[in-house]
Short mmCIF file of C-alpha atoms in Angstrom, two decimals:
data_model
loop_
_atom_site.label_atom_id
_atom_site.label_comp_id
_atom_site.label_asym_id
_atom_site.label_seq_id
_atom_site.Cartn_x
_atom_site.Cartn_y
_atom_site.Cartn_z
CA MET A 1174 120.01 132.14 88.67
CA ILE A 1175 122.16 131.36 91.75
CA ALA A 1176 118.96 131.01 93.74
CA LEU A 1177 117.69 128.40 91.27
CA ALA A 1178 120.95 126.47 91.43
CA VAL A 1179 120.83 126.43 95.21
CA LEU A 1180 117.23 125.20 95.10
CA ALA A 1181 118.10 122.42 92.67
CA LEU A 1182 121.02 121.42 94.95
CA LEU A 1183 118.83 121.42 98.06
CA LEU A 1184 116.18 119.31 96.31
CA ALA A 1185 118.83 116.81 95.11
CA ALA A 1186 120.31 116.69 98.66
CA GLY A 1187 116.88 116.14 100.12
CA ALA A 1188 116.01 113.33 97.75
CA PHE A 1189 119.37 111.69 98.30
CA SER A 1190 119.22 111.86 102.12
CA LEU A 1191 115.69 110.39 102.13
CA ARG A 1192 116.97 107.45 100.04
CA ALA A 1193 119.98 107.09 102.31
CA VAL A 1194 117.70 107.04 105.43
CA GLY A 1195 115.50 104.45 103.68
CA THR A 1196 118.46 102.22 102.88
CA ALA A 1197 119.93 102.57 106.45
CA LEU A 1198 116.63 101.69 108.11
CA ALA A 1199 115.66 98.78 105.81
CA GLU A 1200 116.13 95.30 107.27
CA THR A 1201 116.80 93.70 103.90
CA ARG A 1202 117.39 95.00 100.40
CA SER A 1203 114.82 92.91 98.61
CA PRO A 1204 111.34 94.43 98.38
CA VAL A 1205 108.21 92.44 99.24
CA LEU A 1206 106.43 91.54 96.09
CA VAL A 1207 102.72 92.02 95.66
CA LEU A 1208 100.10 90.18 93.52
CA PRO A 1209 96.75 91.42 92.19
CA VAL A 1210 94.00 91.06 94.75
CA ALA A 1211 92.41 87.62 94.11
CA SER A 1212 91.19 86.24 97.38
CA GLY A 1213 94.29 83.94 97.91
CA ARG A 1214 94.40 82.80 94.33
CA VAL A 1215 97.10 83.70 91.74
CA PRO A 1216 96.16 85.41 88.49
CA GLU A 1217 95.21 83.16 85.54
CA GLN A 1218 95.41 85.77 82.90
CA HIS A 1219 97.35 88.92 82.32
CA ALA A 1220 95.70 92.17 83.38
CA LEU A 1221 96.61 93.70 80.02
CA SER A 1222 93.11 93.85 78.48
CA ARG A 1223 90.81 96.01 76.47
CA TYR A 1224 88.76 98.68 78.06
CA HIS A 1225 85.02 98.34 77.90
CA VAL A 1226 83.68 100.32 74.94
CA ARG A 1227 81.22 101.97 77.31
CA TRP A 1228 84.03 104.02 78.76
CA TYR A 1229 84.48 105.62 75.41
CA ALA A 1230 80.84 106.60 75.20
CA ALA A 1231 81.01 108.09 78.70
CA SER A 1232 84.22 110.02 77.84
CA VAL A 1233 82.60 111.51 74.71
CA VAL A 1234 79.56 112.69 76.76
CA PHE A 1235 82.07 114.26 79.20
CA LEU A 1236 83.68 116.11 76.34
CA ALA A 1237 80.40 117.75 75.49
CA PHE A 1238 80.28 119.31 78.97
CA ASP A 1239 83.99 120.09 79.02
CA VAL A 1240 83.87 122.08 75.75
CA GLU A 1241 80.74 123.88 76.86
CA MET A 1242 82.63 125.00 79.99
CA LEU A 1243 85.50 126.30 77.87
CA PHE A 1244 82.96 128.48 76.04
CA MET A 1245 81.37 129.70 79.32
CA TYR A 1246 84.59 131.20 80.73
CA PRO A 1247 84.91 134.12 78.14
CA TRP A 1248 81.09 134.31 78.17
CA ALA A 1249 81.11 134.90 81.92
CA VAL A 1250 83.53 137.89 81.49
CA VAL A 1251 81.28 139.76 79.06
CA VAL A 1252 77.76 138.58 80.04
CA ALA A 1253 77.21 141.63 82.36
CA ASP A 1254 77.92 144.01 79.46
CA LEU A 1255 75.87 142.14 76.84
CA GLY A 1256 72.73 141.75 78.99
CA THR A 1257 69.75 139.48 78.74
CA GLY A 1258 70.32 138.51 75.16
CA ALA A 1259 73.59 136.77 76.06
CA VAL A 1260 72.04 134.83 78.83
CA VAL A 1261 69.21 133.55 76.61
CA GLU A 1262 71.75 132.56 73.88
CA MET A 1263 73.87 130.63 76.39
CA PHE A 1264 70.80 128.67 77.61
CA VAL A 1265 69.82 127.88 74.03
CA PHE A 1266 73.38 126.52 73.49
CA LEU A 1267 73.16 124.50 76.65
CA ALA A 1268 69.80 123.10 75.63
CA ILE A 1269 71.29 121.91 72.30
CA LEU A 1270 74.15 120.11 74.14
CA LEU A 1271 71.66 118.54 76.62
CA ALA A 1272 69.62 117.26 73.66
CA ALA A 1273 72.74 115.42 72.60
CA VAL A 1274 73.16 113.98 76.14
CA ALA A 1275 69.46 112.94 76.10
CA TRP A 1276 70.07 111.17 72.77
CA ALA A 1277 73.20 109.35 74.25
CA ARG A 1278 71.07 108.17 77.21
CA ARG A 1279 68.37 106.91 74.84
CA GLU A 1280 71.07 105.04 72.95
CA GLY A 1281 72.16 103.36 76.21
CA ALA A 1282 75.44 105.11 76.84
CA PHE A 1283 74.74 105.22 80.50
CA ARG A 1284 73.32 101.69 80.76
CA TRP A 1285 76.20 99.94 82.43
CA ALA A 1286 75.46 96.49 83.64
CA MET B 212 111.91 105.71 122.84
CA ARG B 213 111.59 102.75 120.47
CA GLY B 214 109.36 101.00 122.98
CA ARG B 215 107.05 104.01 123.14
CA VAL B 216 106.75 104.35 119.34
CA VAL B 217 106.03 100.66 118.93
CA THR B 218 103.38 100.80 121.71
CA LEU B 219 101.73 103.81 120.04
CA ALA B 220 101.91 102.35 116.53
CA THR B 221 100.38 99.02 117.63
CA ALA B 222 97.80 100.42 120.02
CA ARG B 223 94.94 99.69 117.72
CA PRO B 224 96.14 97.29 114.94
CA ARG B 225 94.12 97.06 111.74
CA VAL B 226 92.94 93.43 111.37
CA TYR B 227 92.04 91.77 108.02
CA VAL B 228 89.20 89.44 109.05
CA VAL B 229 88.47 86.48 106.72
CA GLU B 230 85.79 83.91 107.40
CA ALA B 231 86.77 80.20 107.00
CA PRO B 232 84.10 77.71 105.96
CA GLY B 233 81.62 77.39 108.89
CA GLY B 234 83.43 80.21 110.70
CA ARG B 235 80.48 82.66 110.63
CA TYR B 236 79.88 82.86 114.38
CA VAL B 237 83.60 83.25 115.19
CA ARG B 238 83.88 86.00 112.48
CA ALA B 239 80.74 87.89 113.83
CA GLU B 240 82.15 87.71 117.37
CA THR B 241 85.54 88.97 116.13
CA HIS B 242 83.88 91.99 114.55
CA ARG B 243 81.93 92.69 117.77
CA GLU B 244 85.17 92.38 119.80
CA LEU B 245 86.94 94.75 117.37
CA ASP B 246 84.16 97.22 117.96
CA ARG B 247 84.45 96.91 121.72
CA ARG B 248 88.17 97.64 121.52
CA GLY B 249 87.81 100.41 119.01
CA TRP B 250 90.05 98.60 116.44
CA GLN B 251 89.35 99.08 112.78
CA PRO B 252 88.89 96.19 110.37
CA ALA B 253 91.33 96.53 107.44
CA PRO B 254 89.65 96.74 103.97
CA SER B 255 92.51 94.91 102.13
CA PRO B 256 95.51 92.74 102.98
CA ALA B 257 97.88 95.60 101.87
CA SER B 258 96.49 97.92 104.60
CA ALA B 259 96.40 95.35 107.34
CA ASP B 260 98.65 94.76 110.31
CA ALA B 261 97.16 91.35 111.17
CA LEU B 262 95.48 88.52 109.34
CA LEU B 263 92.69 86.77 111.25
CA ILE B 264 91.03 83.72 109.71
CA ALA B 265 87.87 82.95 111.74
CA GLY B 266 87.25 79.25 111.97
CA THR B 267 89.15 76.12 110.87
CA LEU B 268 90.53 76.12 107.32
CA PRO B 269 90.15 72.86 105.38
CA ASP B 270 93.55 71.63 104.01
CA PRO B 271 92.81 72.54 100.33
CA LEU B 272 92.66 76.18 101.38
CA ARG B 273 95.95 76.26 103.18
CA ALA B 274 97.85 77.31 100.09
CA ALA B 275 95.41 80.13 99.45
CA ALA B 276 95.86 81.28 103.05
CA ASP B 277 99.59 81.47 102.47
CA VAL B 278 99.24 83.54 99.36
CA LEU B 279 97.03 85.93 101.32
CA TRP B 280 99.47 86.11 104.19
CA SER B 281 102.26 86.95 101.77
CA GLN B 282 100.32 90.07 100.79
CA LEU B 283 100.57 91.67 104.27
CA PRO B 284 103.29 94.24 104.68
CA GLY B 285 105.47 93.75 107.82
CA PRO B 286 105.27 94.01 110.75
CA ARG B 287 102.45 91.49 110.54
CA ALA B 288 100.69 88.87 112.71
CA ARG B 289 98.40 85.94 111.90
CA ALA B 290 95.89 83.92 113.87
CA GLU B 291 93.09 81.40 113.47
CA PRO B 292 90.72 81.40 116.30
CA THR B 293 88.37 78.39 116.15
CA ALA B 294 85.92 79.14 118.97
CA VAL B 295 83.91 82.18 119.90
CA SER B 296 85.41 82.15 123.38
CA SER B 297 89.01 82.37 122.18
CA VAL B 298 88.49 85.59 120.13
CA PRO B 299 89.62 88.15 122.82
CA SER B 300 92.79 86.23 123.72
CA THR B 301 93.50 85.77 119.95
CA LEU B 302 93.40 89.55 119.42
CA ASP B 303 95.63 90.11 122.38
CA GLY B 304 98.03 87.58 120.90
CA LEU B 305 98.07 89.39 117.59
CA ARG B 306 99.06 92.60 119.28
CA ALA B 307 101.76 90.91 121.24
CA CYS B 308 103.17 89.33 118.07
CA LEU B 309 103.25 92.83 116.35
CA ARG B 310 105.22 94.15 119.36
CA ASP B 311 107.73 91.29 119.35
CA ARG B 312 110.72 92.90 117.64
CA ALA B 313 112.94 89.84 117.34
CA GLY B 314 110.07 87.85 115.82
CA GLN B 315 109.20 90.50 113.34
CA LEU B 316 112.80 90.91 112.20
CA ALA B 317 113.12 87.15 111.62
CA ASP B 318 109.86 87.16 109.74
CA ARG B 319 111.13 89.92 107.47
CA ARG B 320 114.28 88.04 106.70
CA GLY B 321 112.27 84.93 105.77
CA ARG B 322 110.12 86.75 103.24
CA GLU B 323 112.29 85.63 100.30
CA LEU B 324 110.34 82.35 100.61
CA ASP B 325 106.90 84.14 100.43
CA GLU B 326 104.28 82.56 98.24
CA ALA B 327 103.97 85.77 96.26
CA THR B 328 107.70 86.30 95.76
CA ARG B 329 108.11 82.68 94.63
CA TRP B 330 105.23 82.98 92.24
CA VAL B 331 106.49 86.26 90.71
CA ARG B 332 109.99 84.88 90.42
CA SER B 333 108.95 81.62 88.77
CA ASP B 334 106.80 83.75 86.41
CA SER B 335 109.71 85.87 85.23
CA ALA B 336 111.80 82.72 84.86
CA ARG B 337 109.06 81.39 82.43
CA HIS B 338 109.31 84.80 80.67
CA ASP B 339 113.11 84.59 80.21
CA GLU B 340 112.89 81.11 78.73
CA THR B 341 110.46 82.16 76.09
CA ASP B 342 112.84 85.14 75.44
CA HIS B 343 115.76 82.90 74.63
CA ASP B 344 113.70 80.65 72.31
CA ASP B 345 113.94 81.61 68.70
CA MET B 346 110.21 82.03 68.78
CA ASP B 347 107.93 84.43 66.94
CA HIS B 348 106.99 87.68 68.52
CA ASP B 349 103.26 86.87 68.41
CA ASP B 350 103.74 84.33 71.18
CA MET B 351 105.43 86.92 73.33
CA GLU B 352 102.60 89.32 72.93
CA MET B 353 99.99 86.71 73.66
CA ALA B 354 101.62 85.89 76.98
CA PRO B 355 103.34 88.91 78.65
CA GLY B 356 105.16 87.85 81.74
CA GLY B 357 104.35 84.23 81.05
CA LEU B 358 100.61 84.83 81.59
CA VAL B 359 98.12 84.33 78.80
CA LEU B 360 95.79 87.14 77.77
CA ALA B 361 92.06 86.75 78.29
CA GLN B 362 90.02 85.17 75.50
CA GLY B 363 87.42 87.33 73.73
CA ALA B 364 83.64 86.86 73.68
CA PRO B 365 80.77 88.90 72.36
CA ASP B 366 79.05 91.05 75.00
CA ARG B 367 75.38 91.83 75.25
CA ASP B 368 75.65 94.34 72.43
CA GLY B 369 77.56 92.01 70.20
CA LEU B 370 80.92 93.83 70.71
CA GLU B 371 83.96 91.69 71.26
CA MET B 372 85.03 91.92 74.89
CA ASP B 373 87.68 90.20 76.98
CA ALA B 374 86.22 87.42 79.05
CA LEU B 375 88.38 87.58 82.15
CA ARG B 376 88.17 84.96 84.81
CA HIS B 377 88.37 86.49 88.28
CA PRO B 378 87.83 84.61 91.59
CA LEU B 379 85.88 86.17 94.45
CA GLY B 380 86.72 84.07 97.46
CA PRO B 381 87.60 81.64 98.98
CA LEU B 382 89.51 83.89 101.38
CA LEU B 383 88.01 87.43 101.10
CA ASP B 384 86.98 89.91 103.80
CA ARG B 385 83.24 90.54 104.22
CA TRP B 386 82.50 87.41 102.17
CA PRO B 387 80.70 84.16 103.29
CA GLY B 388 83.15 81.54 104.48
CA GLY B 389 83.91 78.71 102.02
CA LEU B 390 82.34 80.44 99.00
CA GLU B 391 84.49 80.57 95.87
CA LEU B 392 82.66 82.40 93.09
CA VAL B 393 84.72 82.33 89.89
CA THR B 394 83.33 84.97 87.71
CA THR B 395 83.76 85.65 84.02
CA LEU B 396 84.04 89.38 83.49
CA HIS B 397 83.29 91.69 80.55
CA GLY B 398 85.06 94.79 81.86
CA ASP B 399 83.55 94.92 85.39
CA VAL B 400 80.24 93.18 84.51
CA VAL B 401 79.81 89.60 85.54
CA VAL B 402 78.45 87.50 82.66
CA GLU B 403 78.91 84.02 84.12
CA ALA B 404 79.81 82.58 87.46
CA GLU B 405 80.74 79.16 88.88
CA VAL B 406 80.02 78.41 92.55
CA THR B 407 82.25 76.18 94.68
CA TRP B 408 81.65 75.56 98.36
CA TRP B 409 84.61 74.52 100.55
CA GLU B 410 83.49 72.30 103.39
CA PRO B 411 84.70 72.92 106.95
CA PRO B 412 86.99 70.18 108.22
CA HIS B 413 84.41 69.33 110.94
CA PRO B 414 80.85 70.65 111.34
CA THR B 415 80.77 73.63 113.74
CA ALA B 416 77.78 73.94 116.14
CA PRO B 417 76.11 77.27 116.31
CA PRO B 418 76.25 78.85 119.81
CA GLN B 419 72.46 79.63 119.65
CA THR B 420 69.51 78.70 117.41
CA GLY B 421 66.05 79.81 116.58
CA ARG B 422 64.47 83.09 115.83
CA ALA B 423 67.07 85.18 117.74
CA ASP B 424 69.76 83.57 115.63
CA ASP B 425 67.96 84.43 112.31
CA LEU B 426 67.71 87.98 113.40
CA ALA B 427 71.43 88.07 114.44
CA GLY B 428 72.31 86.78 110.94
CA GLY B 429 70.15 89.52 109.36
CA TRP B 430 71.83 92.23 111.40
CA ASP B 431 75.23 90.81 110.66
CA ALA B 432 74.47 90.86 106.91
CA ALA B 433 73.25 94.41 107.17
CA ALA B 434 76.46 95.37 108.97
CA THR B 435 78.59 93.79 106.18
CA VAL B 436 76.61 95.61 103.53
CA LEU B 437 77.01 98.92 105.31
CA SER B 438 80.72 98.29 105.74
CA LEU B 439 81.10 97.48 102.05
CA LEU B 440 79.40 100.74 101.22
CA GLY B 441 82.02 102.50 103.31
CA ASP B 442 79.78 103.43 106.20
CA GLU B 443 81.73 101.87 109.13
CA ARG B 444 79.81 103.96 111.69
CA GLN B 445 76.34 102.55 110.75
CA ALA B 446 78.00 99.10 110.36
CA ARG B 447 79.04 99.34 114.06
CA LEU B 448 75.48 100.31 114.95
CA ALA B 449 74.07 97.43 113.08
CA ARG B 450 76.43 94.96 114.79
CA SER B 451 75.45 96.46 118.19
CA VAL B 452 71.70 95.90 117.61
CA ALA B 453 70.38 93.68 120.33
CA PRO B 454 66.75 92.51 120.70
CA SER B 455 66.42 95.06 123.47
CA SER B 456 67.26 98.10 121.40
CA PRO B 457 64.53 98.54 118.75
CA GLU B 458 65.27 102.27 118.17
CA VAL B 459 68.89 101.61 117.02
CA GLY B 460 67.53 98.91 114.67
CA ASP B 461 65.05 101.42 113.28
CA ARG B 462 67.81 103.87 112.56
CA VAL B 463 69.85 101.27 110.67
CA LEU B 464 66.77 100.11 108.76
CA ARG B 465 65.95 103.67 107.71
CA ARG B 466 69.53 104.13 106.52
CA LEU B 467 69.34 100.94 104.43
CA ASP B 468 66.05 102.00 102.88
CA ARG B 469 67.45 105.43 102.08
CA LEU B 470 70.57 103.75 100.40
CA THR B 471 68.21 101.47 98.37
CA ARG B 472 66.06 104.40 97.18
CA ARG B 473 69.18 106.39 96.19
CA GLY B 474 70.36 103.41 94.10
CA ALA B 475 73.59 102.89 96.13
CA LEU B 476 72.30 99.49 97.19
CA PRO B 477 70.78 97.12 94.56
CA ARG B 478 67.04 96.89 95.03
CA THR B 479 67.20 93.00 95.50
CA ALA B 480 69.73 93.44 98.30
CA GLY B 481 67.76 96.17 100.08
CA GLU B 482 64.55 94.06 99.89
CA VAL B 483 66.08 90.89 101.24
CA LEU B 484 67.65 92.81 104.18
CA HIS B 485 64.36 94.48 104.92
CA THR B 486 62.48 91.18 104.87
CA ALA B 487 65.05 89.48 107.06
CA LEU B 488 65.03 92.30 109.57
CA ALA B 489 61.53 93.36 109.71
CA ASP B 490 59.01 90.67 108.75
CA SER B 491 60.00 87.06 108.33
CA VAL B 492 62.77 84.65 107.25
CA PRO B 493 63.30 84.91 103.51
CA ALA B 494 63.72 81.62 101.45
CA LEU B 495 67.10 80.01 101.16
CA ILE B 496 69.18 80.74 98.06
CA SER B 497 70.51 77.70 96.05
CA ASP B 498 73.72 77.86 94.04
CA ASP B 499 71.88 78.26 90.75
CA GLU B 500 69.78 81.13 92.19
CA LEU B 501 73.06 82.69 93.43
CA VAL B 502 74.62 82.56 89.87
CA GLU B 503 71.35 84.08 88.49
CA LEU B 504 71.44 86.83 91.23
CA VAL B 505 74.96 88.02 90.23
CA SER B 506 74.85 87.50 86.44
CA GLY B 507 74.70 90.87 84.60
CA ARG B 508 75.79 92.87 87.66
CA ASP B 509 79.03 94.82 88.10
CA LEU B 510 81.59 93.63 90.62
CA GLY B 511 80.57 96.19 93.30
CA ASP B 512 76.95 95.13 93.16
CA VAL B 513 78.00 91.50 93.31
CA ARG B 514 79.86 92.08 96.62
CA LEU B 515 76.70 93.89 98.05
CA LEU B 516 74.30 91.14 96.84
CA VAL B 517 76.38 88.30 98.14
CA ALA B 518 76.74 90.11 101.46
CA ALA B 519 73.02 90.81 101.82
CA HIS B 520 72.08 87.15 100.99
CA ALA B 521 74.93 85.63 102.98
CA PRO B 522 72.83 84.14 105.89
CA LEU B 523 70.44 82.62 103.29
CA LEU B 524 73.03 80.93 101.12
CA GLN B 525 72.62 77.14 101.03
CA GLY B 526 76.33 76.47 101.56
CA VAL B 527 76.59 78.76 104.56
CA VAL B 528 73.60 77.22 106.23
CA ASP B 529 74.89 73.67 105.51
CA ALA B 530 78.32 74.53 106.98
CA SER B 531 77.20 76.26 110.18
CA GLY B 532 74.16 74.33 111.19
CA SER B 533 70.57 74.78 109.85
CA LEU B 534 68.01 77.05 111.28
CA ASP B 535 65.85 74.17 112.61
CA ASP B 536 68.55 72.24 114.50
#
């Protein structure tokens, strides 16, 4: 408990001294302001805008792989005991998921521009 | 101690190189001189120590140059070489300016008057005004920070997308001088574009003409494309290609072909570079053809396509002397 308190104190002192050094070395207090990169022009519209719907399709396809990885972790622990049958079953499962990816590709989920 | 740190930190400054209208030869020479000194070109104003505008800016672009200048963090230096012969002394001057402590401190104190600072401040002033009005909240949401939101338009699948207007150029690194391409974006895909060419204040004569010049333009375009793809080493090789070193040229060509096959480089860009470097002079590109070339491409591809076609663009050729002169 005491060790934790000392650690917290040290961290706070470190953060504070970094800030103090920054203030001491700064020439002025006001920060330099930055604009979005626009080749010497200023923005005409706010950058707050909708994401392209294609990002959602790509993220759903990513989820297919993500969930399959979740399933593969426990499978990897027991696959040596279960033998060939488990390997075949896993590849059948993967093939089903890949069929979904092939379908998404046919629907144009990866067609970007 | 301070002197040694400053010398070490400014030994090889990073220079943000921008081409002014008609400044193509000065810009190419600047890149070659940077290579000779082992200095790195900066990929953005925020990561640059110095701003170098190659060529003479026309007056309408002065304000744009000031906005760009305000985006460099200090210590910073700025120069506009107008002749190929003045490039080495200009680079020396930039480094001397970075090492001038009194000058840099004065520059820092004057940054309250920066273009960007003034723009952001006036923007928040607008915002405050609308805040005090007894206005409806819808208006607020339509213009956060005093800026309007993009209008919507149906995309190629009929889904409503934001149509965002984003300028490429007039003052952009690795971009043809004087070209301002105002794109309308759906996400990162260009659906429409408007071309504006800014004229140089006075026509600049090319230092050399004829076949050798065409080839130099081709290698310059290849170097720009490789640099945009993040391959600075091959870009330096492409810039160093001389008529007397065919094997270096072959290596760069093979690299470009491989990038095209892998799909990193749009096929149109790969083909036009190959034609320009290996066989013959490709046809010039008019403004309408340029718009057609970039429509339906994403922003990254647009940068590569424009860089690959740069020596063939009508506006570039008009500004820096035609091939037959």
